[in-house]
Coordinates of C-alpha atoms and ligand atoms in Angstrom, one line a residue:
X2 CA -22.6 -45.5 -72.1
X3 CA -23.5 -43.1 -74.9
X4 CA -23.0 -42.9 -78.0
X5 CA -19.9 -41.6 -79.9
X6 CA -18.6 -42.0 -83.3
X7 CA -15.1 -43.0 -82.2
X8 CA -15.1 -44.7 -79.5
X9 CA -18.0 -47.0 -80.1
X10 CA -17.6 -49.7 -81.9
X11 CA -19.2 -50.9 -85.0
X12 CA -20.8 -54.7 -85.3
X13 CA -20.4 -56.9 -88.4
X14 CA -23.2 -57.1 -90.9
X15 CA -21.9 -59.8 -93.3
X16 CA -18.6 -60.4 -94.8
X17 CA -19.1 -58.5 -98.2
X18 CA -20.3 -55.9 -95.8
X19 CA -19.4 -52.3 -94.2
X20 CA -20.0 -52.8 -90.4
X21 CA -22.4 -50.8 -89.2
X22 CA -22.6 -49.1 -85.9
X23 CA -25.9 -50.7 -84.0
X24 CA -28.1 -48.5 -82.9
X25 CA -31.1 -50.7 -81.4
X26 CA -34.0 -48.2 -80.7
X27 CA -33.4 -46.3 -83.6
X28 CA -33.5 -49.2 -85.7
X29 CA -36.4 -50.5 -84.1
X30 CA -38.5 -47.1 -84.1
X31 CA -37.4 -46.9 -87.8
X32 CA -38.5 -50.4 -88.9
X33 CA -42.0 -49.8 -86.8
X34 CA -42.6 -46.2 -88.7
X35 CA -41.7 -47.6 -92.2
X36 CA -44.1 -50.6 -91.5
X37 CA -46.7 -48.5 -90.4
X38 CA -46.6 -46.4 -93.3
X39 CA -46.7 -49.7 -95.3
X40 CA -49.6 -50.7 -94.0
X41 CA -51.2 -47.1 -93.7
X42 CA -51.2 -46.6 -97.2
X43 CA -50.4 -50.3 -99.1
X44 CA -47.4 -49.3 -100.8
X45 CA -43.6 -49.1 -100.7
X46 CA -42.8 -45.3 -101.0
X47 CA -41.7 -43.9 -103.8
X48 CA -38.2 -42.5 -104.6
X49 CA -36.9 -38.8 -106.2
X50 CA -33.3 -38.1 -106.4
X51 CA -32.1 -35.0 -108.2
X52 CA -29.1 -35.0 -108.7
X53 CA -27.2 -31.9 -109.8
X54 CA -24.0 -31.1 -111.5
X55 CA -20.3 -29.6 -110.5
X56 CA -22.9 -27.7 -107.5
X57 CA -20.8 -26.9 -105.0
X58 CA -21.3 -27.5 -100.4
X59 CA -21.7 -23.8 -100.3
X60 CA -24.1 -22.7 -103.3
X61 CA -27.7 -23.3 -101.5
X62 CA -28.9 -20.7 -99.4
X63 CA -29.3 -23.3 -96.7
X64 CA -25.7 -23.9 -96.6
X65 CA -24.9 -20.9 -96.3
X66 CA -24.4 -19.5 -100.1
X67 CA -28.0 -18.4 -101.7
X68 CA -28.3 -14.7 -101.6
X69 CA -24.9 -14.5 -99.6
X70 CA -23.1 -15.8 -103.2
X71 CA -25.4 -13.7 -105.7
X72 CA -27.9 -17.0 -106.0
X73 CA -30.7 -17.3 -104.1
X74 CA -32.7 -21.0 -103.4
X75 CA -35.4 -20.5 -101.6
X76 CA -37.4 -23.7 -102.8
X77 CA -34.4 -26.0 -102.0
X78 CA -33.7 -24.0 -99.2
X79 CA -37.4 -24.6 -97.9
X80 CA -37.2 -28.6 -98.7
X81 CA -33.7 -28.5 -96.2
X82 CA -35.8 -27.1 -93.6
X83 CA -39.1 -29.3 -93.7
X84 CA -36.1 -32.2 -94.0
X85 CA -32.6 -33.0 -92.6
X86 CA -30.0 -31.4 -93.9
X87 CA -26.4 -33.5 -93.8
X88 CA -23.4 -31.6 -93.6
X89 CA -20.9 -34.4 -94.4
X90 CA -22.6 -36.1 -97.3
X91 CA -20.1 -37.4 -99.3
X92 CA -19.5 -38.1 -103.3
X93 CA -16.6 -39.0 -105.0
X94 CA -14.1 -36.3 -106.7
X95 CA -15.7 -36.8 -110.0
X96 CA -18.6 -37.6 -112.2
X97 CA -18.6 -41.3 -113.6
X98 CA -17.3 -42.3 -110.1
X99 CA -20.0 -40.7 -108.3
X100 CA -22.9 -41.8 -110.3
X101 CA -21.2 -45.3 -110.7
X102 CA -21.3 -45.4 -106.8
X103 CA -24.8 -44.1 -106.5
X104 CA -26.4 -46.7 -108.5
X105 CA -24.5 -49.5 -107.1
X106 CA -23.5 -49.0 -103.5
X107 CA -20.1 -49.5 -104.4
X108 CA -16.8 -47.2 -104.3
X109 CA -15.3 -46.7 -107.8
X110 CA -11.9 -49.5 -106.7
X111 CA -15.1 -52.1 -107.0
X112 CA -17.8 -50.9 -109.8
X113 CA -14.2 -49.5 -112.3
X114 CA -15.3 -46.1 -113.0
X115 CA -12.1 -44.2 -111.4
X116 CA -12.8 -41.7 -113.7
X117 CA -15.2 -40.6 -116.4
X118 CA -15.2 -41.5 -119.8
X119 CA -15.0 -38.9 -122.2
X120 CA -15.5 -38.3 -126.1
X121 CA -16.7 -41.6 -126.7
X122 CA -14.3 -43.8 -124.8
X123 CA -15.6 -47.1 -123.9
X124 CA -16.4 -48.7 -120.3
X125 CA -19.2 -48.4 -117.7
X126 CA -21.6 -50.3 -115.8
X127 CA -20.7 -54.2 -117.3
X128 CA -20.8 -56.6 -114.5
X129 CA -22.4 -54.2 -112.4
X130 CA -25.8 -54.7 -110.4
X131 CA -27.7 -51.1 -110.2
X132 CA -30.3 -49.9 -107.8
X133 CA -32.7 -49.4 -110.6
X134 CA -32.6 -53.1 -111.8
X135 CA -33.4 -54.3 -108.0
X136 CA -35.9 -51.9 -107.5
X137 CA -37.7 -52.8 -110.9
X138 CA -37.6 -56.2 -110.0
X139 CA -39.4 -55.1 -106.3
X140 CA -42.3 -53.9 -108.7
X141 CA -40.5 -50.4 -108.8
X142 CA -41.3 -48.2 -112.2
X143 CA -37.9 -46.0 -113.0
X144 CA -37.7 -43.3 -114.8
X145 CA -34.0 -41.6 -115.3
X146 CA -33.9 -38.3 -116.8
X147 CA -31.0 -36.2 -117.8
X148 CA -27.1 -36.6 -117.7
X149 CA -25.9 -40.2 -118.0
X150 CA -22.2 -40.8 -117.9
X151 CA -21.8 -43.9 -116.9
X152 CA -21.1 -45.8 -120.1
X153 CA -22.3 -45.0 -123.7
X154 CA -21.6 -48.3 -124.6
X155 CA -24.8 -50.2 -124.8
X156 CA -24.7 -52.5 -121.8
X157 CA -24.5 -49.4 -119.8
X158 CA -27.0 -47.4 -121.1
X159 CA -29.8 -47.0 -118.6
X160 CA -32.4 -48.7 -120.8
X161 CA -30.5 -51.7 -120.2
X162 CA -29.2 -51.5 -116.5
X163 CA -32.9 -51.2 -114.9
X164 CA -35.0 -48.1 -116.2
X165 CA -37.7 -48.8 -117.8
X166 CA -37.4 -45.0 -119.5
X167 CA -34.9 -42.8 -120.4
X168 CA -34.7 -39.4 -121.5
X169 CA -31.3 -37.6 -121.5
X170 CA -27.8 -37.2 -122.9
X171 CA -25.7 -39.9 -122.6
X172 CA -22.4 -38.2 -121.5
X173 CA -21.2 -35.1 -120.5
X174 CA -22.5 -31.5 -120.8
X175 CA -19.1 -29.7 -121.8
X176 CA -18.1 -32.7 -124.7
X177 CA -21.5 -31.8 -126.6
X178 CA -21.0 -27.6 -127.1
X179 CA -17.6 -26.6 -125.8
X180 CA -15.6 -27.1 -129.4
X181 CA -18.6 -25.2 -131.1
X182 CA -18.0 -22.1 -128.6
X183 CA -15.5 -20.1 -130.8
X184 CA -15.0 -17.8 -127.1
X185 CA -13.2 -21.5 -126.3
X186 CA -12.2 -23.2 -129.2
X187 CA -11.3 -20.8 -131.4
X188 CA -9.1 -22.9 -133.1
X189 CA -11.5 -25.6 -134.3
X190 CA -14.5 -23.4 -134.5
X191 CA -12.5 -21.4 -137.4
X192 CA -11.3 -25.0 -139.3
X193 CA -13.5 -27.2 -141.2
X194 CA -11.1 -29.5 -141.2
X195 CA -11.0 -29.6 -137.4
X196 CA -14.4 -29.3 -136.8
X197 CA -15.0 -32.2 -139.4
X198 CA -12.2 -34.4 -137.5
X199 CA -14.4 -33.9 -133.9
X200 CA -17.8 -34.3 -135.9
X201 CA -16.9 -37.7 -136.9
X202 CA -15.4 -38.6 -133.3
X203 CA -17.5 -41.9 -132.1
X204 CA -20.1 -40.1 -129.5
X205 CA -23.5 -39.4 -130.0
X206 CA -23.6 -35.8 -130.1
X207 CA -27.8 -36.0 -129.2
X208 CA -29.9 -36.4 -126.4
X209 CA -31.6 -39.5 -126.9
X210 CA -35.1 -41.2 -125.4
X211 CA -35.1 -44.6 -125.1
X212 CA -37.6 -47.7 -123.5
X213 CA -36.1 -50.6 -121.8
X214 CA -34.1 -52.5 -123.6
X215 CA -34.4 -50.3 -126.9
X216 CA -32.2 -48.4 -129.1
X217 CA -31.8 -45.0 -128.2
X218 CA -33.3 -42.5 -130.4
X219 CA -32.3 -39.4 -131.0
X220 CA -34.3 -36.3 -129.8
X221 CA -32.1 -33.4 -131.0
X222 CA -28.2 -32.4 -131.8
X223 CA -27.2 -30.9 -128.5
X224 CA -25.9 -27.6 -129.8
X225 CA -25.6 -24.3 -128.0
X226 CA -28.8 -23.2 -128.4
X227 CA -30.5 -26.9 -127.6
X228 CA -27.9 -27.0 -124.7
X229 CA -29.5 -24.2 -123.3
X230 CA -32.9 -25.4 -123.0
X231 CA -32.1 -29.0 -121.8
X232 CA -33.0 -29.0 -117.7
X233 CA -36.0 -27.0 -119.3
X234 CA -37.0 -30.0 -121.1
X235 CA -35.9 -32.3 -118.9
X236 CA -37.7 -30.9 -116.0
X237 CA -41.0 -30.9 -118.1
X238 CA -40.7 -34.7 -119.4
X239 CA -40.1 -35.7 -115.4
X240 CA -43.0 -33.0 -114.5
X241 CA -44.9 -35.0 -116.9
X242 CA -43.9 -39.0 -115.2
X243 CA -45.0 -37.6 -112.4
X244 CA -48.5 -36.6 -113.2
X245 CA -48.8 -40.2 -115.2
X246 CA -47.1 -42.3 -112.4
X247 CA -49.5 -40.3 -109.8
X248 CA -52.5 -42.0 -111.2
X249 CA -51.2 -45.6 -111.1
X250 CA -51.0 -47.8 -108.1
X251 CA -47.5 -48.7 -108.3
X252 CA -44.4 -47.6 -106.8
X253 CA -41.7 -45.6 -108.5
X254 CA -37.9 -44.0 -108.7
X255 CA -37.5 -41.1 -110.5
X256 CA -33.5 -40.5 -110.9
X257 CA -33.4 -36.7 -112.2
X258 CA -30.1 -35.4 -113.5
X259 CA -29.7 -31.7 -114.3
X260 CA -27.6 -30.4 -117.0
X261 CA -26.3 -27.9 -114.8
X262 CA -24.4 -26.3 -113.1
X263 CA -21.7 -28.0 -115.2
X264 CA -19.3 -25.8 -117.5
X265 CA -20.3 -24.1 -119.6
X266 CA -23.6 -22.5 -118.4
X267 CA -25.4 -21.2 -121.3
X268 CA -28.8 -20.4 -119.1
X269 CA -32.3 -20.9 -120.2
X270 CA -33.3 -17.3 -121.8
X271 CA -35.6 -16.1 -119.2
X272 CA -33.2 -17.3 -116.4
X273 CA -30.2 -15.0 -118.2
X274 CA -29.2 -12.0 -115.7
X275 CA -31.9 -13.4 -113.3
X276 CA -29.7 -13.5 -110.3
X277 CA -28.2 -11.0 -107.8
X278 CA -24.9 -12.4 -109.5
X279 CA -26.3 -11.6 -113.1
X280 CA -23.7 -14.6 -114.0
X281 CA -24.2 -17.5 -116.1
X282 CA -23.2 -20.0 -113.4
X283 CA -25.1 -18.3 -110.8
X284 CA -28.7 -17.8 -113.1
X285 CA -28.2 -21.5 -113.2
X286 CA -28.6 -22.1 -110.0
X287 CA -31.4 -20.1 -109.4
X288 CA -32.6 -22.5 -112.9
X289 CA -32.1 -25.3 -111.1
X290 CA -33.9 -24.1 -107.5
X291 CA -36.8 -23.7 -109.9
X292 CA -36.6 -27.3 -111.0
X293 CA -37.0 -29.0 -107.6
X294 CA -39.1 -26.2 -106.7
X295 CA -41.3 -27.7 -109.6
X296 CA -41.4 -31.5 -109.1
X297 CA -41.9 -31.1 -105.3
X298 CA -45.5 -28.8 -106.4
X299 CA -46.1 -31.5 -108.9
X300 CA -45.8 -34.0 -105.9
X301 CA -48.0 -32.2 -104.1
X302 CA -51.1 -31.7 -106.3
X303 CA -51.5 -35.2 -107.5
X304 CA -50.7 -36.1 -103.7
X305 CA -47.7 -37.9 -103.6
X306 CA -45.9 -35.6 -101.0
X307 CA -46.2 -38.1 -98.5
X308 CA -45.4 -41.1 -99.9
X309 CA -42.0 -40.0 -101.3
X310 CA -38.8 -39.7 -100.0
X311 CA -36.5 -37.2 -101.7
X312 CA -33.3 -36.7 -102.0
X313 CA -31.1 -33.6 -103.7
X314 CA -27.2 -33.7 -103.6
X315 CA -24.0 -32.6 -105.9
X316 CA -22.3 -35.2 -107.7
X317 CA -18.5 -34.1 -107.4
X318 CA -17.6 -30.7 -105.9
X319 CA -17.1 -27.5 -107.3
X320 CA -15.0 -27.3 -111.0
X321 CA -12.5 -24.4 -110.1
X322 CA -10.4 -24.8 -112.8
X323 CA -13.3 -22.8 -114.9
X324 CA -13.9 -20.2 -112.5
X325 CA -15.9 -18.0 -112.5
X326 CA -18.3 -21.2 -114.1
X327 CA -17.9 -22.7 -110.9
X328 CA -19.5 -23.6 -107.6
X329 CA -18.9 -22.2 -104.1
X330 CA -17.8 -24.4 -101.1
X331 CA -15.9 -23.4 -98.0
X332 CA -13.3 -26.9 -97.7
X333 CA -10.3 -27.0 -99.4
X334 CA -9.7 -27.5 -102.9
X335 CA -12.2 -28.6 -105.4
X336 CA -13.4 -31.4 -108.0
X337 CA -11.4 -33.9 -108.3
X338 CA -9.3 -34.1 -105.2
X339 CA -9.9 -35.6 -101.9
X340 CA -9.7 -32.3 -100.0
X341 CA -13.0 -31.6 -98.4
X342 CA -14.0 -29.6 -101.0
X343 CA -13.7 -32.4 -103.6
X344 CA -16.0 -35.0 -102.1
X345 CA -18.1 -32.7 -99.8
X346 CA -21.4 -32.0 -101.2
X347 CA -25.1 -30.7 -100.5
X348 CA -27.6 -33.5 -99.1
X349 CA -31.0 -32.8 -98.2
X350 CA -33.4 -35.2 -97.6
X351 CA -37.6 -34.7 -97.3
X352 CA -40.4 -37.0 -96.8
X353 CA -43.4 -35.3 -95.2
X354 CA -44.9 -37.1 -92.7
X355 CA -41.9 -39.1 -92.3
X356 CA -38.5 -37.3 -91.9
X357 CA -39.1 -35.0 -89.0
X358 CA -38.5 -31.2 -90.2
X359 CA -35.7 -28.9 -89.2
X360 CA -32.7 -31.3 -88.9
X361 CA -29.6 -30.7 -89.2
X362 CA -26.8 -33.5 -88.8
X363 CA -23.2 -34.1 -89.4
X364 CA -23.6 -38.1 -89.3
X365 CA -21.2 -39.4 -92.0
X366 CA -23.4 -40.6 -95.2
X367 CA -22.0 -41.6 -98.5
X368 CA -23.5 -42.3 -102.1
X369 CA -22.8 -45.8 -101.7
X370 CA -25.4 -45.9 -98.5
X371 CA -28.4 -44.7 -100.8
X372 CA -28.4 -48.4 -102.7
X373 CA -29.0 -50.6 -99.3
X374 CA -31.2 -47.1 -97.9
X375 CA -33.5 -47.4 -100.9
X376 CA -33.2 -51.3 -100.9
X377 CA -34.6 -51.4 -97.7
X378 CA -37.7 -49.0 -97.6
X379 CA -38.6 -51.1 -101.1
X380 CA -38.9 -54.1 -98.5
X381 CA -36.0 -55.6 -101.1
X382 CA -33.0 -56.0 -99.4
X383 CA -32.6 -59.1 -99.9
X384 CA -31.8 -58.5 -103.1
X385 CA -28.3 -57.4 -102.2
X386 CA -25.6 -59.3 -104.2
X387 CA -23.6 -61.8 -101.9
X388 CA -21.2 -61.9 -104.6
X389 CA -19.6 -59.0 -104.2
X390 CA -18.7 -55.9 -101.9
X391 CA -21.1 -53.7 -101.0
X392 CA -19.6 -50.6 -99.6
X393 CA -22.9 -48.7 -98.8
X394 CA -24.6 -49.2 -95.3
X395 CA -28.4 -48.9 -94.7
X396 CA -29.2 -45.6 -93.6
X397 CA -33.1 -45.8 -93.1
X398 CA -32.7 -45.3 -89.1
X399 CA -30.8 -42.3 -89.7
X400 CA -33.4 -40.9 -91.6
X401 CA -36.5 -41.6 -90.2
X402 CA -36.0 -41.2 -86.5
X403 CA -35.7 -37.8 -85.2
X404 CA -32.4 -37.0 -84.1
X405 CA -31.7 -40.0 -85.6
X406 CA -27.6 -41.0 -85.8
X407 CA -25.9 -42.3 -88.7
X408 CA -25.1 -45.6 -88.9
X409 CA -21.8 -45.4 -90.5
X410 CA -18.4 -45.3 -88.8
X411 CA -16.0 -44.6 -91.7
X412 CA -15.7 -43.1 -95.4
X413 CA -13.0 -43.8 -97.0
X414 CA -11.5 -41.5 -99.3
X415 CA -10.2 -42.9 -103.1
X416 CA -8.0 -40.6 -105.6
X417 CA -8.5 -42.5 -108.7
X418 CA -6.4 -46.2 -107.8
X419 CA -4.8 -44.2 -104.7
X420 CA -6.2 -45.0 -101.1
X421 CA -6.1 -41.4 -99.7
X422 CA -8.1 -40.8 -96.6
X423 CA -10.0 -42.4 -93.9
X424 CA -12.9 -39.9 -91.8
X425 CA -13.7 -40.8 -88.6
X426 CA -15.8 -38.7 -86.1
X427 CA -14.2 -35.0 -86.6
X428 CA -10.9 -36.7 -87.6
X429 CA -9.6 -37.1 -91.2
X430 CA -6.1 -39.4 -91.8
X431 CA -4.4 -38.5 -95.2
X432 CA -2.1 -41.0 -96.9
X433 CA -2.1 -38.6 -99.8
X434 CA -3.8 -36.2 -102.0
X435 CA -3.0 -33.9 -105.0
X436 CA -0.8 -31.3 -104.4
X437 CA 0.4 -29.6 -101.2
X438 CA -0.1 -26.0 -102.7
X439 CA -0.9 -23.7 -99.8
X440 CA -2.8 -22.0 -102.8
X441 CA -4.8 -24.9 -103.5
X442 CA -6.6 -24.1 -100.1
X443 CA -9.0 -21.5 -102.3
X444 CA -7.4 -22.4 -105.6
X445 CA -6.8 -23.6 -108.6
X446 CA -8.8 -27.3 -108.1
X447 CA -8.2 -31.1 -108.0
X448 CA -8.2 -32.6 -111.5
X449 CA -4.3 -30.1 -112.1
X450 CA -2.6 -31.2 -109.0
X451 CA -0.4 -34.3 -108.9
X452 CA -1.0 -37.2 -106.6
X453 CA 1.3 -37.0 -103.2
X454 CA 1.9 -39.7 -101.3
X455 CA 2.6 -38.7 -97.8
X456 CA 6.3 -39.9 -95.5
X457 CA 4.0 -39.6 -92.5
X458 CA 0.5 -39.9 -92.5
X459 CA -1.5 -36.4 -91.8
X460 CA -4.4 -36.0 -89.5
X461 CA -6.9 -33.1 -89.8
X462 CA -9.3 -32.2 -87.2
X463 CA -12.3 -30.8 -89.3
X464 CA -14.4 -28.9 -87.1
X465 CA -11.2 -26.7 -85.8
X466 CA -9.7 -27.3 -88.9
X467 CA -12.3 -27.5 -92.2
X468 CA -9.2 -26.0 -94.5
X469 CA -7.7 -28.8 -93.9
X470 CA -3.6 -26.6 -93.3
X471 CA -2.4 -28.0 -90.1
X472 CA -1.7 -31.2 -89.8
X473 CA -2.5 -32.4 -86.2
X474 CA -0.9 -35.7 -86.0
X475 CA 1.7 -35.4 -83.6
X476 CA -0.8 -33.9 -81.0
X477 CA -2.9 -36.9 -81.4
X478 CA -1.1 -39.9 -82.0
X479 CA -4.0 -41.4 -79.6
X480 CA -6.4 -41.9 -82.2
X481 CA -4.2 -43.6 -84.3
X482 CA -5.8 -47.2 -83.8
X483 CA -8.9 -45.6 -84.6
X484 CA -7.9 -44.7 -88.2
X485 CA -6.0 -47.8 -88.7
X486 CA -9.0 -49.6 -88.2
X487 CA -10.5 -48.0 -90.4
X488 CA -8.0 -48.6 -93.2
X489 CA -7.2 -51.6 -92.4
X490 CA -10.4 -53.6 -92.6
X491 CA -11.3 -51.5 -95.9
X492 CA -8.2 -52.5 -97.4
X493 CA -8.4 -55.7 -96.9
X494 CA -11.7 -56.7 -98.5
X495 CA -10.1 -55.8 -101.3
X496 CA -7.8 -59.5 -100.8
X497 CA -11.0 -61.1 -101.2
X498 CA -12.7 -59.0 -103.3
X499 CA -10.2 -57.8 -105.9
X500 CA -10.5 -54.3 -107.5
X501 CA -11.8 -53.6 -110.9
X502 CA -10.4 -51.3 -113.6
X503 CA -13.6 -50.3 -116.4
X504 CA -12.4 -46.9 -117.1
X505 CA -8.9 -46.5 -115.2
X506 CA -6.6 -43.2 -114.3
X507 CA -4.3 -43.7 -117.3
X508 CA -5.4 -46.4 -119.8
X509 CA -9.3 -46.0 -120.9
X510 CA -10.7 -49.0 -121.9
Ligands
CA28 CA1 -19.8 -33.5 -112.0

């Protein structure tokens, strides 16, 4: 019997575990290539994830956008096609979830992020066990760079979660400039009594460095003109790791965040009008192509190429409510809904050597899989907390065997505290979503709809159907045991392992 992602079925890892589909030779030719490279070269590879911001399915090149949308990418472009490029990579519809779920292999009903916090509101990572901390405790160094926004308060802050270094701003890019733009705040721009009231506002309005287990200290106010140079800066001080780390024996995780392609896009002054587009979202993107262009030649000239697996994704999909400061994707809808193009993002991996080039696949992969994925080329996982769900499923077969298959059967799909969608194979069941405008299909973007619970459950058949407009359940009742499966067994870890609320829909705090 062959393979197929609905009707085989997926074996048991633990109890605090997503089942796993089990695919025995790829497993075993994985686990034989990773442990010859361990031996090969007497390390545990090294990690780079850049992650980017509001960057929309659509916006590379090598997803069809580049040059086609006014912004060309040839150096990510050119990492997709020495890699494998995943097609259904998903994130969650927002920031703070996404990153949240990254660093712990956890959806956002279990780490408490169900949305971001913003202007200073407390609640992030407390109680929470992050990738970092594991790895650095596998004799990992970690280095995180760049946007944050998981928690300002000081338990969260990544000095004191598991990096050894951090250089970035602690929130969000739009909180630190948008009230200084008078073009969008007019009104407190022009008041000193207003612009007073928002000065004294409880965030840090630098970008701080700080060492592990330190105070942050502040590099510089983030204003317009600092905002502008930031993934400039950034890029250099993780240029600069890099060359350092390259000359020491140990293995390392570099977690890049960019600044952009959040709103607003002020761009670096030599990147302004420097694509097709001659737009500020746009010269951003050809910015950020730069960066990764950047750290993979820095990779390569202190020879590290092939001992480091890279990864480059999206963390939420594209912001429409500030078109034309937005991203491009073909789904439906946008950041922060559970349409397609909420969730869907960009994910290419490379390791040279390692990942065969010129893959494409449409294997199901989440952020939660990258905690056990890393865990397990570190040679750390067991290190995985018992205590607790772990929603993420080691991916390492998937990724190092060509043609390899995902090992994942489901992604569930959260809107904030709403269960709204299971994916199986092609086949997406909606409970609910935000709103049921036909014009939502292009337009206006997930975080103005209202949450709609559903009389009858909706099933959308993505390859016919990646817009996600005609529901196809009646056709196919047949599959409905499939996607109760996968409901029901999600849902009900949760009797065991109750939800948590750290920054919830309606009540911060
Ligand atoms: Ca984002």
């Amino acid at each position: 019997m062959g393979f197929d992602p609905i009707a085989t079925p997926t074996v048991p890892v633990a109890e605090h575990r997503e089942p796993v589909f089990d695919h025995v030779e790829q497993n075993a030719a994985a686990a034989q290539r990773l442990a010859d490279h361990v031996a090969r070269t007497g390390r545990r590879p090294n990690i780079l994830v850049v992650l980017m911001d509001d960057v929309g399915w659509g916006d590379f090149g090598c997803y069809g956008g580049g040059i086609a949308v006014g912004a060309p990418t040839p150096n990510i472009d050119r990492l997709a096609r020495n890699g494998l490029l995943l097609t259904s990579c998903y994130s969650e519809p927002t920031c703070s979830p996404s990153r949240a779920t990254l660093l712990t292999g956890r959806y956002p009903m279990r780490h408490g992020l169900q949305r971001p916090p913003m202007y200073g509101e407390p609640g992030g990572l407390q109680g929470e066990v992050t990738v970092a901390e594991l790895l650095s405790d596998a004799g990992y160094v970690t280095q995180c760079v760049g946007k944050w926004h998981v928690g300002e308060n000081p338990e969260s802050q990544p000095q004191n979660v598991g990096f050894d270094d951090f250089y970035g701003f602690l929130s969000v890019s739009d909180m630190y400039t948008e009230w200084r733009d008078p073009y969008f705040f007019p009104e407190i721009v022009y008041s000193e009594e207003r612009t007073r009231w928002i000065e004294n506002q409880p965030f840090n309005k630098c970008f701080v460095h700080a060492t592990r287990g330190g105070e942050p200290e502040e590099v510089e106010e983030v204003t317009i003109p600092v905002l502008s140079t930031l993934d400039e800066k950034w890029c250099a001080y993780s240029e600069d790791f890099l060359h350092r780390i390259g000359e020491q024996d140990k293995p390392w995780f570099l977690y890049h965040n960019t600044r952009g392609a959040h709103f607003d896009n002020y761009p670096l002054e030599k990147y302004l009008g420097s694509s097709p587009a001659r737009h500020p979202y746009k010269d951003t993107i050809v910015e950020l192509d730069a960066i990764v262009g950047r750290l993979v030649a820095v990779l390569e000239e202190t020879g590290q190429l092939d001992d480091t697996l890279i990864f480059v994704s999206s963390d939420n999909g594209p912001e429409m409510e500030t078109w034309p400061d937005a991203a491009y994707t073909p789904f439906r809808c946008a950041k922060g809904s559970t349409w397609e193009g909420g969730v869907r993002v960009p994910g290419i991996f490379s390791w040279r050597g390692m990942i065969e080039g010129g893959q494409a696949s449409d294997g199901l992969f989440n952020f939660t899989d990258l905690f056990p994925t890393f865990l397990a080329l570190a040679g750390a996982e067991d290190s995985i907390p018992e205590d607790r769900f772990i929603d993420g499923v080691d991916q390492t077969s998937f990724l190092l065997t060509a043609d390899g298959l995902s090992n994942r059967k489901f992604h569930h799909y959260w809107l904030g505290t709403v269960f709204s969608a299971v994916r199986v194979g092609e086949y997406k069941m909606m409970l609910a979503s935000t709103s049921d405008d036909d014009r939502d299909v292009v337009n206006p973007g997930g975080l103005t709809g209202v949450t709609q619970t559903y009389t009858y459950a909706r099933l959308y058949n993505l390859y016919l159907d990646p817009k996600e407009t005609h529901s196809y359940m009646i056709r196919k009742l047949a599959y409905l045991s499939a996607m109760q499966e996968g409901v029901r067994d999600h849902v009900m870890s949760f009797a065991k392992y109750p939800p948590k609320s750290i920054v919830g829909m309606n009540a911060p705090g």
